[in-house]
Coordinates of C-alpha atoms in Angstrom, one line a residue:
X1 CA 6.7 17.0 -10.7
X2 CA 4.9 14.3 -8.7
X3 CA 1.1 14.3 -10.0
X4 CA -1.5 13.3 -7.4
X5 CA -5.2 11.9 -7.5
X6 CA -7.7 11.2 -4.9
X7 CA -9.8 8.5 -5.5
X8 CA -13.0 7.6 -3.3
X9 CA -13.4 4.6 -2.0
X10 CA -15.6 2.7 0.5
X11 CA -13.4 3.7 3.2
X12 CA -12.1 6.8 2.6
X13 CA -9.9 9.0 0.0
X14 CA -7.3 7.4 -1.3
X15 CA -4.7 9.4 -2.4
X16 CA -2.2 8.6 -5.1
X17 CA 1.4 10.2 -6.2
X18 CA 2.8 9.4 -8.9
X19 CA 6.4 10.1 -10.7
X20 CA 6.7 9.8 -14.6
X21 CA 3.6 6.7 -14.3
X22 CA 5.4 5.2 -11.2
X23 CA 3.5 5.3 -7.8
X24 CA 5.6 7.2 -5.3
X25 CA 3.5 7.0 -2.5
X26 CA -0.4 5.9 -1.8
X27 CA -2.6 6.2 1.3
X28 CA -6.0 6.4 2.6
X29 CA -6.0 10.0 3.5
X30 CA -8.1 13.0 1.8
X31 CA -4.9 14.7 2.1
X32 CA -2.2 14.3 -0.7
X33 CA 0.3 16.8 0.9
X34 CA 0.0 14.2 3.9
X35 CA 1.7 11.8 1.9
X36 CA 3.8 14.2 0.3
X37 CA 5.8 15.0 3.3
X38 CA 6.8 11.3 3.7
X39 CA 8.8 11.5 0.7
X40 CA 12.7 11.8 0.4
X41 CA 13.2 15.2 -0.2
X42 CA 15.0 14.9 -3.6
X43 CA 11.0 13.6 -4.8
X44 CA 9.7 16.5 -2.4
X45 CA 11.7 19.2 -4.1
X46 CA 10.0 18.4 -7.6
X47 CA 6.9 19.8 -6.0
X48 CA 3.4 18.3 -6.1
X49 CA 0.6 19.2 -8.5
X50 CA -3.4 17.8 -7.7
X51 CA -4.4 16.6 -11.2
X52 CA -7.7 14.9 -12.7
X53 CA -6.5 11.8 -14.0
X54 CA -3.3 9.4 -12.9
X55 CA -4.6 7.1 -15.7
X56 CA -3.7 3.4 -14.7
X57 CA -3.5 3.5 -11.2
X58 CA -6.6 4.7 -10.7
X59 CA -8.4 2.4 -13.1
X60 CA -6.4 -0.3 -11.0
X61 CA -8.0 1.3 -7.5
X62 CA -11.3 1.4 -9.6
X63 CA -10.9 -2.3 -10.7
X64 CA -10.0 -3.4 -7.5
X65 CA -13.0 -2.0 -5.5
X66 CA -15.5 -3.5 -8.4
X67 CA -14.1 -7.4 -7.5
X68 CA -10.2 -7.4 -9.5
X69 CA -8.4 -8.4 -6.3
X70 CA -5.1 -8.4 -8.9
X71 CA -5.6 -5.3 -10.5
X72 CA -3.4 -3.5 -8.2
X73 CA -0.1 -5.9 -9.1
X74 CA 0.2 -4.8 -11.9
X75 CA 0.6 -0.5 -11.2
X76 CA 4.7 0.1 -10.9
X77 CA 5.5 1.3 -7.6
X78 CA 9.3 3.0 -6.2
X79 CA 9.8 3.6 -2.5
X80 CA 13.2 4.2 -0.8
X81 CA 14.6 1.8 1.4
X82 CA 18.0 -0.3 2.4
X83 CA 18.1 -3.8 0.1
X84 CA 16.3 -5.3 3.0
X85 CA 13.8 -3.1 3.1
X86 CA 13.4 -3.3 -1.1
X87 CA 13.3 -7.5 -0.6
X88 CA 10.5 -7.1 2.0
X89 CA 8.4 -4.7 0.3
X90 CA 8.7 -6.9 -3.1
X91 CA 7.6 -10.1 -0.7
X92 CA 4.9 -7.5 0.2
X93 CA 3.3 -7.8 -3.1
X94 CA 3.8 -11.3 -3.5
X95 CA 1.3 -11.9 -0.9
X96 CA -1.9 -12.2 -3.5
X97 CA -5.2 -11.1 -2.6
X98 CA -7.7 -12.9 0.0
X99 CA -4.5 -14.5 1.6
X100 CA -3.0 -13.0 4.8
X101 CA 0.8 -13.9 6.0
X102 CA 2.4 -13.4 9.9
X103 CA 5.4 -11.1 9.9
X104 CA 7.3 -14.0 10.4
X105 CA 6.3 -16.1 7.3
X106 CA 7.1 -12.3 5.5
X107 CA 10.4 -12.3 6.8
X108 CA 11.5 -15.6 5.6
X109 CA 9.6 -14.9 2.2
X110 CA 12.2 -12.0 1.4
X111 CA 15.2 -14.9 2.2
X112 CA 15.5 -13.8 6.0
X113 CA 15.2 -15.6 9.3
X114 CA 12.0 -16.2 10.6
X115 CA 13.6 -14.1 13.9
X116 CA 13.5 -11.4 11.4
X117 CA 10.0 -10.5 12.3
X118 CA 10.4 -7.2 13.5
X119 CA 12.6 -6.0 10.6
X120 CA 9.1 -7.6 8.4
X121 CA 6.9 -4.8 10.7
X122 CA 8.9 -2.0 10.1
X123 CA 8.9 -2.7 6.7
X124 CA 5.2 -2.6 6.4
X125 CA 5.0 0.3 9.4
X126 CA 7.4 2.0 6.5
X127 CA 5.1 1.3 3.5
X128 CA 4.6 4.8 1.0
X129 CA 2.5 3.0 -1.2
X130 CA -0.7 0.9 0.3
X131 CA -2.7 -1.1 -0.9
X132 CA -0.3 -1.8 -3.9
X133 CA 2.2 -2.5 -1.4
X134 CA -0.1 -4.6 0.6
X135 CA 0.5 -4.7 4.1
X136 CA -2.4 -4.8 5.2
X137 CA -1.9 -8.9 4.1
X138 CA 0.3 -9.4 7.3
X139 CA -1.2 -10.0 10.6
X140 CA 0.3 -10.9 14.3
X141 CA 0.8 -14.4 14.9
X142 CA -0.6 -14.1 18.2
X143 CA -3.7 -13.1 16.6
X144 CA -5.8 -10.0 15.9
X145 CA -5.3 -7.6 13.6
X146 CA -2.3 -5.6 14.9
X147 CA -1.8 -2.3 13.6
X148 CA -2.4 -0.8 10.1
X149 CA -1.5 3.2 9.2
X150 CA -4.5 3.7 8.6
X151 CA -6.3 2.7 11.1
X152 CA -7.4 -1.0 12.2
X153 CA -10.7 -0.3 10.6
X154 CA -9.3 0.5 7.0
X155 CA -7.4 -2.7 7.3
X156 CA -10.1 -5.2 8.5
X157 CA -12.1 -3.8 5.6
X158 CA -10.0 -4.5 2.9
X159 CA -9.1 -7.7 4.0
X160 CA -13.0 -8.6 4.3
X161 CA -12.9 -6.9 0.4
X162 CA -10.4 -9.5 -0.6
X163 CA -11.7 -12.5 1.3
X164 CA -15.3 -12.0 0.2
X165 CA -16.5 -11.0 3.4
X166 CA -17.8 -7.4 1.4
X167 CA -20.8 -7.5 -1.7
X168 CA -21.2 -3.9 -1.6
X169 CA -18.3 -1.6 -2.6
X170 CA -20.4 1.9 -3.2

């Protein structure tokens, strides 16, 4: 059974599945099943229950928001993917908190060519599990935000979170 929580945040729901203590999938929707459907359909046939408590992961959301920029590395996390796509997500969260990255400099971070940037935005287009997967870390290198799941909003906000640019989380 994947388990799922929504947690509030200061922009948005965040919903979280989990499998067995293992995020599955995460997003800034008020939604779970919306996340849900996203899922390879061996996870989707276990079904999806709305519970009260995910335990660590949402402390980790909760410490995050309160100032724990790290909190979130820690939270195991499984999402399909071809080994390229696995050695980009993990140079995903190797990209720590208040920094920000170019698909490029992502790209050659997982041991590809810098060329590779494309293959480093579909990864992050890809992404189940934000922000513990943090793609919102990687920006154009022509400047800009680019685009974010979410919405451009979402993403500006948690980089100003992680940068210092936010004092009030509530």
């Amino acid at each position: 059974m994947i388990a799922a929580q929504l947690v509030p945040t200061p922009v948005g729901p965040l919903s979280l599945l989990s499998r067995e203590g293992v995020l599955v999938a995460a997003g800034f929707t008020a939604d779970p099943k919306e996340m849900f459907v996203r899922l390879t359909p061996a996870l989707q046939a276990e079904g999806l229950e709305v519970v009260d408590d995910l335990g660590p992961a949402v402390s980790a959301v909760q410490a995050y928001l309160g100032g724990d920029l790290d909190a979130l590395d820690a939270i195991p996390v499984s999402q399909p993917g071809t080994p390229t796509r696995k050695r980009l997500h993990q140079a995903l969260r190797e990209v720590k908190a208040g920094t920000t990255v170019s698909y490029a400099e992502l790209a050659e971070r997982a041991g590809l060519p810098r060329t590779a940037a494309r293959a480093a935005g579909s990864a992050c287009a890809q992404n189940l599990i934000a922000p513990f997967v943090p793609c919102h870390r990687i920006l154009p290198s022509s400047g800009g935000y680019g685009g974010y799941y979410y919405g451009v909003p979402v993403k500006e906000w948690l980089i100003a979170h992680e940068t210092g640019g936010i004092t009030n989380t509530e």
